Amino acid sequence: MTATVSSTGIDSVLNETRTFPPRRAAELGMPRWHIASPEEYHALHRRSIEDPEGFWGGIAQELHWFKPWKKVLAWNPPDAKWFDGAKTNLCYNCVDRQVIQGHGDDVAILWEGEPMPGGEPEVRRLTYKYLQQQTARLANALKSLGVKKGDVVTVYMGMVPELAIAMLACARIGAAHSIIFGGFSAQAIVDRVQDAKSNVIITADGAWRRGSIVPLKANVDAACADLQKANAPVDHVIVLRRCGNEVAWHPERDKWLGDLLADAPDHCPCEHMDAEDMLFLLYTSGSTGKPKGVLHTTGGYMVYTYLTSKYVFNLIPDCGQVLWCTADIGWVTGHSYIVYGILPNRVTSFMYEGAPNQPDPARFWDIIERHKITQFYTAPTAIRAFMKWGDQHVAKHDLSSLQVLGSVGEPINPEAWMWYHRMIGREKCPIVDTWWQTETGGQMITPLPGVTATKPGSCTLPFFGVDAAILDEQGNEQPHNTGGLLAIRKPWPSMLRGIYGDRQRYIDTYWSTFKVKGNKPANCPSPYYLAGDSSRRDADGYFWIMGRVDDVINVAGHRLGTMEVESALVAHDAVVEAAVVGMPHEIKGTGIAAFVTLAPTHQPTDEKASDKLKESLRAHVSQEIGAIAKPDMIRFTDALPKTRSGKIMRRLLRSIAAGDTSVTQDTTTLEDLSVLAKLQENDES
Ligand code: WT7
């Protein structure tokens, strides 16, 4: 499978013709599919687009509101208000509502820890009643530290139940959370805490990962020291005891989570939140060096993640369903499909702490068999790793509990799709390849199981309420099978409401590209949302995502801005200039290639010195951003190819990084052709 972006526009050369019709629900041990036929899907989709207020107003009745809305949607591009005037609480809908309706003893979160060599796996079952009690206690503890509605609480933890409890406790009292992925570095904490003006951090002593301990508390300590210097002190650090590793202690600032919970009363009413009150910030990469705080609000996000969870995974309470989304809660996938969308559907959400190959590459399949997982949602990068580790690890486990398989994070290559279908799905389970983004809050283009015939590599059709289209820059729809920009032409309930503290960046990034005639909103240049992906649509209306169009690379399903990695490299003493591009990578899909020019004082004298310097640059990037940002290939060069106006020609670098030595692309604007010749000569990594 290949997809290329040419100099004239976006060309697609993918040609995949296999189609897999949906199976009957009974074959998979399910009472029914929520949406029964393609006709029903198309009719409902049409209604959701023509009458979004009627459609979403109806769905919202399935959840609890303290006060009803005045209007379902007010759209003043680029600002949407959903369910304005209504009051609700997402923690209430995830937890309290289930307890009140008599399901307090049902298991809400089923958790397994990582350590195991030799021993039994550590398993915890958290009921809705227990979640209610714990979120109330933590909510009271946060209040006692002065946290109020509207404050931002930073959370930096591993995949432990307390992470879910922390986010729900914030939602309970109306504080927004900003969760930072536990794999990020101290520097990433500094940037995010400062941008969010947050002064409380919830963390843990450490997190288990592949048999070793990630020193979370030590990273927080380092970040707090920097924040202190930057005059943005953190007042409270709440620490979960998880790994028992030694930690430094600052008595005036640090508190053990266990002590706080023991002292807190276990009753705390849920704050009545406006539908448009902030629910959380989640930082994601953009094309400049600074990560952006994507802002989500309460009511629309709740309704949309609830409905996508229900239909895309076909969730039905009281049928023994256990959904496992393998993402970390530090990414939006975990926010929406481990916690917020799943719990209101009253099925069990399974959460695993550690690595897929600890103690051996069969861990996931062992988990699926032991916990009888029914919905399994993972990323193509993981699937490619499983393929490589070998079928024997899968074959020795009974995966017959599985009903629906999901994929998210990047385009899934048809070979990986077929392997997933054959080895994990026993050629029975529907595969839902779900396209969406941190910004969209929930799944946007996706098959519905039991309804949508699937084609390997296509995320198929838009979800209800989603008006997705392939456009040129004038906003004209492209003909079938012609590549273009993926746009969403109507607001949807879980859309981002802004970038925290940066109105202009919100408008420039998402609402400025399409020069639509005669339809210009007052507040921004374009009425359509730009996703930043290129895509095509086939004759059946199916979407095929081709990749990012901006300076963002998608490594192992996680977005990284090339600028962020470049900034980290340039911060190293030896580096003068750096250009970072994506390159094909067998497991990660896209790897990171860095082209680096060195200071004259740091030129390596031989190959050994060169390797050593590359290693030190990798370690440096890892320290600045996190291990996921480490370049897979570093190439030293005397100069970078630039246009006459000084813009680095990334397109060219991408071809070189992909091993293409006969660059045939348009180089008429290249400032100095000898640079190109040199880069191609110097073909080692
Ligand atoms: C970008 C968003 C949404 C949760 C995980 C990533 C790519 C995501 C798919 C898919 C093709 C996909 C896009 C998108 N992407 N899912 N099913 N098929 N591409 O969230 O970090 O906000 O990244 O991931 O390029 O723009 P994110």
Short mmCIF file of N, CA and C in Angstrom, two decimals, residues 545-665:
data_model
loop_
_atom_site.label_atom_id
_atom_site.label_comp_id
_atom_site.label_asym_id
_atom_site.label_seq_id
_atom_site.Cartn_x
_atom_site.Cartn_y
_atom_site.Cartn_z
N ILE A 545 -7.73 7.37 4.37
CA ILE A 545 -6.85 8.42 4.89
C ILE A 545 -5.44 8.20 4.35
N MET A 546 -4.82 9.27 3.88
CA MET A 546 -3.49 9.12 3.28
C MET A 546 -2.37 9.61 4.18
N GLY A 547 -2.64 10.53 5.06
CA GLY A 547 -1.58 11.01 5.96
C GLY A 547 -1.73 12.48 6.26
N ARG A 548 -0.81 13.01 7.03
CA ARG A 548 -0.91 14.41 7.45
C ARG A 548 -0.45 15.34 6.33
N VAL A 549 -1.02 16.52 6.29
CA VAL A 549 -0.57 17.50 5.30
C VAL A 549 0.29 18.59 5.94
N ASP A 550 0.35 18.61 7.27
CA ASP A 550 1.14 19.65 7.93
C ASP A 550 2.46 19.06 8.42
N ASP A 551 3.20 19.84 9.19
CA ASP A 551 4.48 19.37 9.68
C ASP A 551 4.32 18.56 10.96
N VAL A 552 3.43 17.62 10.88
CA VAL A 552 3.19 16.75 12.02
C VAL A 552 3.45 15.34 11.55
N ILE A 553 4.17 14.55 12.34
CA ILE A 553 4.35 13.16 11.98
C ILE A 553 3.65 12.30 13.01
N ASN A 554 3.20 11.16 12.54
CA ASN A 554 2.42 10.28 13.37
C ASN A 554 3.26 9.04 13.64
N VAL A 555 3.91 9.01 14.79
CA VAL A 555 4.83 7.92 15.11
C VAL A 555 4.14 6.93 16.04
N ALA A 556 4.01 5.71 15.60
CA ALA A 556 3.36 4.67 16.39
C ALA A 556 2.01 5.16 16.91
N GLY A 557 1.28 5.88 16.08
CA GLY A 557 -0.04 6.33 16.45
C GLY A 557 -0.05 7.55 17.35
N HIS A 558 1.10 8.16 17.59
CA HIS A 558 1.14 9.35 18.42
C HIS A 558 1.68 10.52 17.62
N ARG A 559 1.03 11.65 17.79
CA ARG A 559 1.40 12.81 16.99
C ARG A 559 2.59 13.54 17.58
N LEU A 560 3.54 13.86 16.72
CA LEU A 560 4.67 14.67 17.15
C LEU A 560 4.87 15.77 16.12
N GLY A 561 5.11 16.96 16.60
CA GLY A 561 5.41 18.04 15.68
C GLY A 561 6.88 17.94 15.30
N THR A 562 7.18 18.06 14.00
CA THR A 562 8.59 17.99 13.60
C THR A 562 9.37 19.12 14.27
N MET A 563 8.68 20.25 14.46
CA MET A 563 9.34 21.40 15.10
C MET A 563 9.76 21.11 16.54
N GLU A 564 8.95 20.33 17.25
CA GLU A 564 9.29 20.01 18.64
C GLU A 564 10.60 19.23 18.69
N VAL A 565 10.73 18.26 17.79
CA VAL A 565 11.94 17.44 17.77
C VAL A 565 13.12 18.29 17.31
N GLU A 566 12.86 19.15 16.32
CA GLU A 566 13.93 20.03 15.85
C GLU A 566 14.41 20.96 16.96
N SER A 567 13.47 21.52 17.70
CA SER A 567 13.86 22.42 18.80
C SER A 567 14.70 21.69 19.82
N ALA A 568 14.31 20.46 20.11
CA ALA A 568 15.07 19.67 21.09
C ALA A 568 16.49 19.44 20.58
N LEU A 569 16.62 19.12 19.29
CA LEU A 569 17.95 18.87 18.72
C LEU A 569 18.81 20.13 18.75
N VAL A 570 18.20 21.23 18.37
CA VAL A 570 18.96 22.48 18.29
C VAL A 570 19.41 22.94 19.69
N ALA A 571 18.67 22.48 20.71
CA ALA A 571 19.06 22.84 22.08
C ALA A 571 20.35 22.13 22.52
N HIS A 572 20.81 21.15 21.72
CA HIS A 572 22.05 20.45 22.04
C HIS A 572 23.24 21.28 21.54
N ASP A 573 24.30 21.33 22.35
CA ASP A 573 25.48 22.16 22.03
C ASP A 573 26.06 21.92 20.64
N ALA A 574 26.02 20.67 20.19
CA ALA A 574 26.70 20.33 18.94
C ALA A 574 25.92 20.76 17.70
N VAL A 575 24.62 21.10 17.89
CA VAL A 575 23.76 21.25 16.72
C VAL A 575 23.54 22.72 16.34
N VAL A 576 23.68 22.99 15.05
CA VAL A 576 23.40 24.32 14.55
C VAL A 576 21.99 24.39 13.99
N GLU A 577 21.67 23.39 13.19
CA GLU A 577 20.36 23.39 12.54
C GLU A 577 19.89 21.95 12.37
N ALA A 578 18.59 21.76 12.41
CA ALA A 578 18.07 20.41 12.25
C ALA A 578 16.76 20.44 11.49
N ALA A 579 16.54 19.42 10.68
CA ALA A 579 15.26 19.25 10.00
C ALA A 579 14.80 17.82 10.26
N VAL A 580 13.56 17.70 10.66
CA VAL A 580 13.03 16.39 11.02
C VAL A 580 11.87 16.05 10.10
N VAL A 581 11.89 14.84 9.56
CA VAL A 581 10.78 14.38 8.71
C VAL A 581 10.43 12.95 9.08
N GLY A 582 9.27 12.49 8.61
CA GLY A 582 8.88 11.11 8.81
C GLY A 582 9.52 10.22 7.78
N MET A 583 9.73 8.97 8.13
CA MET A 583 10.22 8.01 7.13
C MET A 583 9.53 6.67 7.39
N PRO A 584 9.41 5.83 6.36
CA PRO A 584 8.72 4.56 6.56
C PRO A 584 9.43 3.72 7.62
N HIS A 585 8.66 3.10 8.51
CA HIS A 585 9.24 2.26 9.55
C HIS A 585 8.37 1.02 9.69
N GLU A 586 9.03 -0.13 9.72
CA GLU A 586 8.33 -1.40 9.68
C GLU A 586 7.28 -1.56 10.78
N ILE A 587 7.62 -1.20 12.01
CA ILE A 587 6.71 -1.40 13.13
C ILE A 587 5.91 -0.14 13.45
N LYS A 588 6.61 0.97 13.54
CA LYS A 588 5.94 2.20 13.96
C LYS A 588 5.12 2.83 12.85
N GLY A 589 5.22 2.33 11.63
CA GLY A 589 4.52 2.96 10.52
C GLY A 589 5.36 4.11 10.01
N THR A 590 5.50 5.12 10.85
CA THR A 590 6.38 6.23 10.52
C THR A 590 7.45 6.34 11.59
N GLY A 591 8.69 6.44 11.16
CA GLY A 591 9.79 6.68 12.08
C GLY A 591 10.25 8.12 11.93
N ILE A 592 11.22 8.50 12.73
CA ILE A 592 11.70 9.89 12.70
C ILE A 592 13.09 9.94 12.08
N ALA A 593 13.25 10.75 11.04
CA ALA A 593 14.56 10.96 10.45
C ALA A 593 14.98 12.40 10.73
N ALA A 594 16.21 12.56 11.21
CA ALA A 594 16.70 13.91 11.51
C ALA A 594 17.92 14.21 10.66
N PHE A 595 17.89 15.34 9.98
CA PHE A 595 19.04 15.83 9.23
C PHE A 595 19.63 16.97 10.05
N VAL A 596 20.90 16.85 10.38
CA VAL A 596 21.47 17.75 11.38
C VAL A 596 22.76 18.38 10.85
N THR A 597 22.88 19.68 10.97
CA THR A 597 24.17 20.32 10.69
C THR A 597 24.84 20.65 12.02
N LEU A 598 26.13 20.35 12.08
CA LEU A 598 26.85 20.46 13.35
C LEU A 598 27.70 21.72 13.42
N ALA A 599 27.94 22.16 14.65
CA ALA A 599 28.86 23.28 14.87
C ALA A 599 30.26 22.83 14.49
N PRO A 600 31.06 23.74 13.91
CA PRO A 600 32.41 23.37 13.47
C PRO A 600 33.22 22.75 14.61
N THR A 601 32.95 23.21 15.81
CA THR A 601 33.69 22.70 16.98
C THR A 601 33.29 21.28 17.36
N HIS A 602 32.21 20.79 16.81
CA HIS A 602 31.73 19.47 17.22
C HIS A 602 31.76 18.45 16.09
N GLN A 603 32.51 18.72 15.04
CA GLN A 603 32.56 17.76 13.92
C GLN A 603 33.23 16.47 14.38
N PRO A 604 32.57 15.32 14.21
CA PRO A 604 33.20 14.07 14.62
C PRO A 604 34.38 13.74 13.70
N THR A 605 35.42 13.18 14.29
CA THR A 605 36.63 12.93 13.51
C THR A 605 36.60 11.56 12.85
N ASP A 606 35.89 10.63 13.43
CA ASP A 606 35.79 9.31 12.79
C ASP A 606 34.40 8.72 13.04
N GLU A 607 34.19 7.52 12.53
CA GLU A 607 32.86 6.92 12.60
C GLU A 607 32.43 6.67 14.04
N LYS A 608 33.40 6.28 14.87
CA LYS A 608 33.07 6.00 16.26
C LYS A 608 32.57 7.26 16.97
N ALA A 609 33.25 8.34 16.71
CA ALA A 609 32.85 9.62 17.32
C ALA A 609 31.48 10.05 16.79
N SER A 610 31.26 9.77 15.51
CA SER A 610 30.00 10.12 14.89
C SER A 610 28.85 9.33 15.53
N ASP A 611 29.06 8.02 15.73
CA ASP A 611 28.04 7.19 16.37
C ASP A 611 27.76 7.65 17.80
N LYS A 612 28.83 8.03 18.47
CA LYS A 612 28.69 8.46 19.86
C LYS A 612 27.85 9.75 19.94
N LEU A 613 28.13 10.64 19.01
CA LEU A 613 27.39 11.90 18.98
C LEU A 613 25.91 11.65 18.67
N LYS A 614 25.67 10.74 17.72
CA LYS A 614 24.27 10.41 17.39
C LYS A 614 23.55 9.86 18.62
N GLU A 615 24.23 9.01 19.35
CA GLU A 615 23.63 8.44 20.56
C GLU A 615 23.33 9.56 21.57
N SER A 616 24.25 10.49 21.68
CA SER A 616 24.03 11.56 22.64
C SER A 616 22.87 12.47 22.20
N LEU A 617 22.71 12.65 20.89
CA LEU A 617 21.57 13.44 20.40
C LEU A 617 20.25 12.73 20.69
N ARG A 618 20.26 11.41 20.49
CA ARG A 618 19.04 10.64 20.77
C ARG A 618 18.65 10.75 22.24
N ALA A 619 19.66 10.61 23.10
CA ALA A 619 19.40 10.67 24.54
C ALA A 619 18.89 12.07 24.91
N HIS A 620 19.43 13.06 24.24
CA HIS A 620 19.02 14.44 24.51
C HIS A 620 17.54 14.66 24.15
N VAL A 621 17.14 14.17 22.98
CA VAL A 621 15.74 14.32 22.56
C VAL A 621 14.83 13.57 23.53
N SER A 622 15.28 12.42 23.95
CA SER A 622 14.49 11.62 24.88
C SER A 622 14.28 12.37 26.18
N GLN A 623 15.32 13.07 26.61
CA GLN A 623 15.23 13.83 27.85
C GLN A 623 14.33 15.06 27.69
N GLU A 624 14.40 15.69 26.53
CA GLU A 624 13.61 16.90 26.30
C GLU A 624 12.13 16.61 26.08
N ILE A 625 11.85 15.53 25.36
CA ILE A 625 10.45 15.26 25.01
C ILE A 625 9.96 13.94 25.59
N GLY A 626 10.74 12.89 25.40
CA GLY A 626 10.34 11.57 25.82
C GLY A 626 10.86 10.56 24.82
N ALA A 627 10.91 9.29 25.23
CA ALA A 627 11.54 8.28 24.38
C ALA A 627 10.85 8.14 23.02
N ILE A 628 9.54 8.42 22.95
CA ILE A 628 8.87 8.24 21.66
C ILE A 628 9.38 9.20 20.59
N ALA A 629 10.05 10.26 21.00
CA ALA A 629 10.51 11.24 20.02
C ALA A 629 11.94 11.01 19.55
N LYS A 630 12.59 9.96 20.04
CA LYS A 630 13.98 9.68 19.64
C LYS A 630 14.08 9.42 18.14
N PRO A 631 14.95 10.11 17.44
CA PRO A 631 15.09 9.85 16.00
C PRO A 631 15.55 8.42 15.72
N ASP A 632 14.95 7.80 14.70
CA ASP A 632 15.37 6.46 14.30
C ASP A 632 16.59 6.54 13.41
N MET A 633 16.74 7.67 12.75
CA MET A 633 17.89 7.85 11.87
C MET A 633 18.38 9.29 12.02
N ILE A 634 19.68 9.45 12.18
CA ILE A 634 20.24 10.80 12.20
C ILE A 634 21.29 10.87 11.10
N ARG A 635 21.22 11.91 10.31
CA ARG A 635 22.23 12.07 9.28
C ARG A 635 22.86 13.46 9.41
N PHE A 636 24.21 13.48 9.49
CA PHE A 636 24.89 14.77 9.58
C PHE A 636 25.11 15.31 8.18
N THR A 637 24.90 16.58 8.03
CA THR A 637 25.04 17.19 6.71
C THR A 637 25.62 18.60 6.85
N ASP A 638 26.34 19.04 5.82
CA ASP A 638 26.95 20.38 5.86
C ASP A 638 25.90 21.48 5.74
N ALA A 639 24.81 21.15 5.05
CA ALA A 639 23.77 22.15 4.85
C ALA A 639 22.45 21.43 4.61
N LEU A 640 21.36 22.14 4.82
CA LEU A 640 20.04 21.58 4.56
C LEU A 640 19.50 22.17 3.26
N PRO A 641 18.75 21.38 2.49
CA PRO A 641 18.20 21.93 1.24
C PRO A 641 17.12 22.95 1.56
N LYS A 642 17.27 24.14 0.98
CA LYS A 642 16.30 25.20 1.27
C LYS A 642 15.83 25.87 0.01
N THR A 643 14.65 26.45 0.10
CA THR A 643 14.17 27.26 -1.01
C THR A 643 14.87 28.62 -0.91
N ARG A 644 14.70 29.42 -1.96
CA ARG A 644 15.36 30.72 -1.95
C ARG A 644 14.85 31.59 -0.81
N SER A 645 13.62 31.34 -0.40
CA SER A 645 13.10 32.15 0.71
C SER A 645 13.51 31.56 2.06
N GLY A 646 14.31 30.48 2.02
CA GLY A 646 14.86 29.97 3.27
C GLY A 646 14.06 28.87 3.94
N LYS A 647 13.01 28.40 3.26
CA LYS A 647 12.21 27.33 3.85
C LYS A 647 12.88 25.98 3.58
N ILE A 648 13.00 25.17 4.61
CA ILE A 648 13.60 23.84 4.43
C ILE A 648 12.69 23.00 3.54
N MET A 649 13.28 22.32 2.57
CA MET A 649 12.47 21.53 1.64
C MET A 649 12.24 20.13 2.20
N ARG A 650 11.24 20.01 3.04
CA ARG A 650 10.97 18.76 3.73
C ARG A 650 10.58 17.63 2.78
N ARG A 651 9.87 18.01 1.73
CA ARG A 651 9.41 17.03 0.76
C ARG A 651 10.61 16.24 0.22
N LEU A 652 11.67 16.99 -0.06
CA LEU A 652 12.89 16.41 -0.58
C LEU A 652 13.55 15.52 0.46
N LEU A 653 13.59 16.02 1.68
CA LEU A 653 14.19 15.24 2.76
C LEU A 653 13.41 13.96 3.01
N ARG A 654 12.10 14.06 2.86
CA ARG A 654 11.28 12.85 3.05
C ARG A 654 11.66 11.78 2.04
N SER A 655 11.85 12.19 0.80
CA SER A 655 12.23 11.21 -0.23
C SER A 655 13.58 10.61 0.09
N ILE A 656 14.50 11.46 0.53
CA ILE A 656 15.84 10.95 0.84
C ILE A 656 15.78 9.98 2.02
N ALA A 657 15.01 10.35 3.04
CA ALA A 657 14.89 9.49 4.22
C ALA A 657 14.23 8.17 3.86
N ALA A 658 13.37 8.18 2.86
CA ALA A 658 12.70 6.95 2.44
C ALA A 658 13.61 6.10 1.57
N GLY A 659 14.84 6.58 1.32
CA GLY A 659 15.80 5.79 0.57
C GLY A 659 15.71 6.01 -0.93
N ASP A 660 14.96 7.01 -1.31
CA ASP A 660 14.81 7.30 -2.73
C ASP A 660 15.99 8.17 -3.18
N THR A 661 16.90 7.58 -3.96
CA THR A 661 18.09 8.33 -4.34
C THR A 661 17.93 9.06 -5.67
N SER A 662 16.87 8.70 -6.38
CA SER A 662 16.70 9.35 -7.68
C SER A 662 15.60 10.39 -7.57
N VAL A 663 15.81 11.36 -6.70
CA VAL A 663 14.75 12.34 -6.47
C VAL A 663 14.37 13.03 -7.77
N THR A 664 13.10 12.82 -8.14
CA THR A 664 12.65 13.37 -9.42
C THR A 664 11.71 14.55 -9.19
N GLN A 665 11.58 14.93 -7.90
CA GLN A 665 10.62 15.98 -7.61
C GLN A 665 11.12 17.33 -8.10
#
